Tab-separated table of C-alpha atoms and ligand atoms in Angstrom:
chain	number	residue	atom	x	y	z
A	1	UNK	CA	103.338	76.380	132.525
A	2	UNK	CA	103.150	79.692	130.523
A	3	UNK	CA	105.204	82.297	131.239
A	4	UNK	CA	105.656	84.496	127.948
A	5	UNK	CA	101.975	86.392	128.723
A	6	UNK	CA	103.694	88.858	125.847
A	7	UNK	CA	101.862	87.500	123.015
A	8	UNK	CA	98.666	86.407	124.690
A	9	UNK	CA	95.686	87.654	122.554
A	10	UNK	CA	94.348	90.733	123.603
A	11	UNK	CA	91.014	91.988	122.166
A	12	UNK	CA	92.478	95.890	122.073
A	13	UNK	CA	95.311	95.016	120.291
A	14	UNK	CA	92.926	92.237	118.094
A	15	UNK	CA	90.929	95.494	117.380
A	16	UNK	CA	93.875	97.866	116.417
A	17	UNK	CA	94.690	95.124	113.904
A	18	UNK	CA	91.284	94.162	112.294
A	19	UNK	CA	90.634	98.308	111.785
A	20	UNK	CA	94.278	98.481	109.928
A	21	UNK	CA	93.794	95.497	107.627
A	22	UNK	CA	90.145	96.338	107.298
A	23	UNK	CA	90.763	100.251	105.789
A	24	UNK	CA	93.643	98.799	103.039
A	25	UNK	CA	95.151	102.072	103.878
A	26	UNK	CA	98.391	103.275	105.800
A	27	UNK	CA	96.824	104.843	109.135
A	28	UNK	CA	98.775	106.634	112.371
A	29	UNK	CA	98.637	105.877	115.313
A	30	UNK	CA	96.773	109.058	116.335
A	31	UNK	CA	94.163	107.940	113.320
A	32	UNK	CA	93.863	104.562	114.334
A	33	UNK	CA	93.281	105.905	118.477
A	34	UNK	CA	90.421	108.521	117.045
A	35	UNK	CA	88.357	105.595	115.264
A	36	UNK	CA	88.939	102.737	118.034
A	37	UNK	CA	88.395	105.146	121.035
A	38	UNK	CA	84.282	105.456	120.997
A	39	UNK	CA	83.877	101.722	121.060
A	40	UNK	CA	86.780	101.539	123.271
A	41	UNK	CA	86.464	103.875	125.981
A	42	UNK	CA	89.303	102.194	127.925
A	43	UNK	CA	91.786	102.532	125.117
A	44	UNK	CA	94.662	105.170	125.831
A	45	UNK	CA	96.878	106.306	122.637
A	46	UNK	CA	99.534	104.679	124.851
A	47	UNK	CA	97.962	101.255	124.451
A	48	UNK	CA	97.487	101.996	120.892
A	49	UNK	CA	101.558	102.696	120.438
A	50	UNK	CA	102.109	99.945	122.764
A	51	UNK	CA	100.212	97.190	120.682
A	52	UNK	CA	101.127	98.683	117.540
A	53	UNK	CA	104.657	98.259	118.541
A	54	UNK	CA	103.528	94.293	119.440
A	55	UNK	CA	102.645	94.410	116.446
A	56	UNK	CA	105.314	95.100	113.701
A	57	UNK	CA	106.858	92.508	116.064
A	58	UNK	CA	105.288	89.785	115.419
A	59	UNK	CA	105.202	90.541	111.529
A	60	UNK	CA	101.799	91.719	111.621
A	61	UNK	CA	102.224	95.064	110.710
A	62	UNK	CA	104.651	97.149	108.431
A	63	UNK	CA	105.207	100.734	110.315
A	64	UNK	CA	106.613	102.712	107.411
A	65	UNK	CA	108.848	105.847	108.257
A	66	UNK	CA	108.785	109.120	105.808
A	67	UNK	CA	111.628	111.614	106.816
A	68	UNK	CA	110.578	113.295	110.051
A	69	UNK	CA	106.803	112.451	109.793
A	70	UNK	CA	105.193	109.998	111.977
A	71	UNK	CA	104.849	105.776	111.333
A	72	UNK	CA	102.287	104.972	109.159
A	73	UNK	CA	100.980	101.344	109.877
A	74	UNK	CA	100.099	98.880	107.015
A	75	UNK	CA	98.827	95.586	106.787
A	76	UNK	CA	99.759	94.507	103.772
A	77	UNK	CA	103.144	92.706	104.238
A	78	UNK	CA	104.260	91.927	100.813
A	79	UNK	CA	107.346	94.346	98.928
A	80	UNK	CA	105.363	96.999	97.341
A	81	UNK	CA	105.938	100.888	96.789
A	82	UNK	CA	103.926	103.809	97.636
A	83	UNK	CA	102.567	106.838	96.328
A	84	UNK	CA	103.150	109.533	98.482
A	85	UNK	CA	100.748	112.983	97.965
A	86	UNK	CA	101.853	116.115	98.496
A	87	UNK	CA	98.606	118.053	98.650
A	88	UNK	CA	96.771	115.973	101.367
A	89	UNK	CA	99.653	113.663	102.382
A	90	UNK	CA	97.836	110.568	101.320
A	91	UNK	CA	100.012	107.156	100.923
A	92	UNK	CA	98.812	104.961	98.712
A	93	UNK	CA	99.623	101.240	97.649
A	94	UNK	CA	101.535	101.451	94.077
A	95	UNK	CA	100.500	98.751	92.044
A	96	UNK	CA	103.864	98.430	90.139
A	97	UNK	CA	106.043	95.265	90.066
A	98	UNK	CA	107.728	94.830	92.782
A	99	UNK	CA	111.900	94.696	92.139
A	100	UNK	CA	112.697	91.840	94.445
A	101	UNK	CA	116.314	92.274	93.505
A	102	UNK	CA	116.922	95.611	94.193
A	103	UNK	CA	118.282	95.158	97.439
A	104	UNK	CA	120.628	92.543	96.082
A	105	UNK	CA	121.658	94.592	93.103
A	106	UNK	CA	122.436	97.562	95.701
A	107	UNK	CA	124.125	95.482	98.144
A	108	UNK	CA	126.704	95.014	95.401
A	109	UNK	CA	127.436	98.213	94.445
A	110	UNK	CA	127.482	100.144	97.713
A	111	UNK	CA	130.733	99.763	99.450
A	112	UNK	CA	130.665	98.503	103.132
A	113	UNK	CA	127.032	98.582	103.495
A	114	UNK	CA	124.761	95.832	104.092
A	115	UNK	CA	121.083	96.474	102.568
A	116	UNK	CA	118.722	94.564	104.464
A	117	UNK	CA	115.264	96.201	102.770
A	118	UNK	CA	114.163	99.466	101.044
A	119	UNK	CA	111.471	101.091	100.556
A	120	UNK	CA	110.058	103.161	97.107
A	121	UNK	CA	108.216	106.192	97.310
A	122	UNK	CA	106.863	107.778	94.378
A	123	UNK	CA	105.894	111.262	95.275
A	124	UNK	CA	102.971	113.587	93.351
A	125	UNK	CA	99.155	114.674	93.271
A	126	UNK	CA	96.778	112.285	93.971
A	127	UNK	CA	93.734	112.961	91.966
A	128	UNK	CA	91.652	114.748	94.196
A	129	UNK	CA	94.477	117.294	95.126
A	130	UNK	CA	94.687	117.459	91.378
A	131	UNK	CA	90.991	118.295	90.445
A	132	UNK	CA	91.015	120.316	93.641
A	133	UNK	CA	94.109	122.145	91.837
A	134	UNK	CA	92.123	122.860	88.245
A	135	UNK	CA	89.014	123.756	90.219
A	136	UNK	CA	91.037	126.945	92.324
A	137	UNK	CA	90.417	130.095	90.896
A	138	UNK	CA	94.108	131.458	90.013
B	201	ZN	ZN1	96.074	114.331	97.710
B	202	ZN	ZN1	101.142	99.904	101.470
């Protein structure tokens, strides 16, 4: 007998995922509602929060917090850091090595606080915004 229905497969929240991972990009939940919604006419932005939430859960998804703006949701699930642009508010995937130690190294030297994970955001122009930038008459 089955009675966790929680993590039966649904096809919205199949859908939500396959249009995250697809895009290699950090999307809303409002973003990821605007795309879905034409092919999924019975999709409600509180489905899309709801499954998103289902989610991060089960490891599927990183949602990834900046200050008071809203989650971003990636697929990509190993440590990596972000670029963060200030002109369009673009994230983007940091191809740096990661520092699997940090954490460790941190742990150590704050007092009475137990790191668990961080996160590294490198903020900037991306180079559109810059171009954009040289191109505006001053
Ligand atoms: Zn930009
Ligand atoms: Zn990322």
């Amino acid at each position: 007998m089955q009675n966790n229905r929680r993590f039966h497969r649904s096809p919205q929240r199949e859908a939500i995922y396959d249009y995250v991972a697809a895009r290699k990009s950090h999307l809303s939940a409002e973003e990821i509602y605007a795309a879905l919604r034409l092919r999924h006419p019975r999709l409600s932005m509180g489905t899309v929060y709801r499954n998103l939430h289902i989610l991060v859960a089960q490891g599927r998804l990183v949602a990834l917090r900046f200050g008071s703006g809203q989650d971003l949701y990636d697929a990509r699930l190993d440590l990596h850091a972000h670029l963060l642009c200030r002109g369009c508010g673009d994230l983007l995937d940091a191809d740096i090595p990661a520092m699997p130690d940090l954490d460790q190294w941190a742990g150590k030297r704050i007092l009475d606080f137990q790191v668990d994970g961080y996160s590294l955001v490198f903020s900037g122009l991306c180079k559109s915004c810059r171009k954009r930038q040289a191109a505006a008459p001053s």
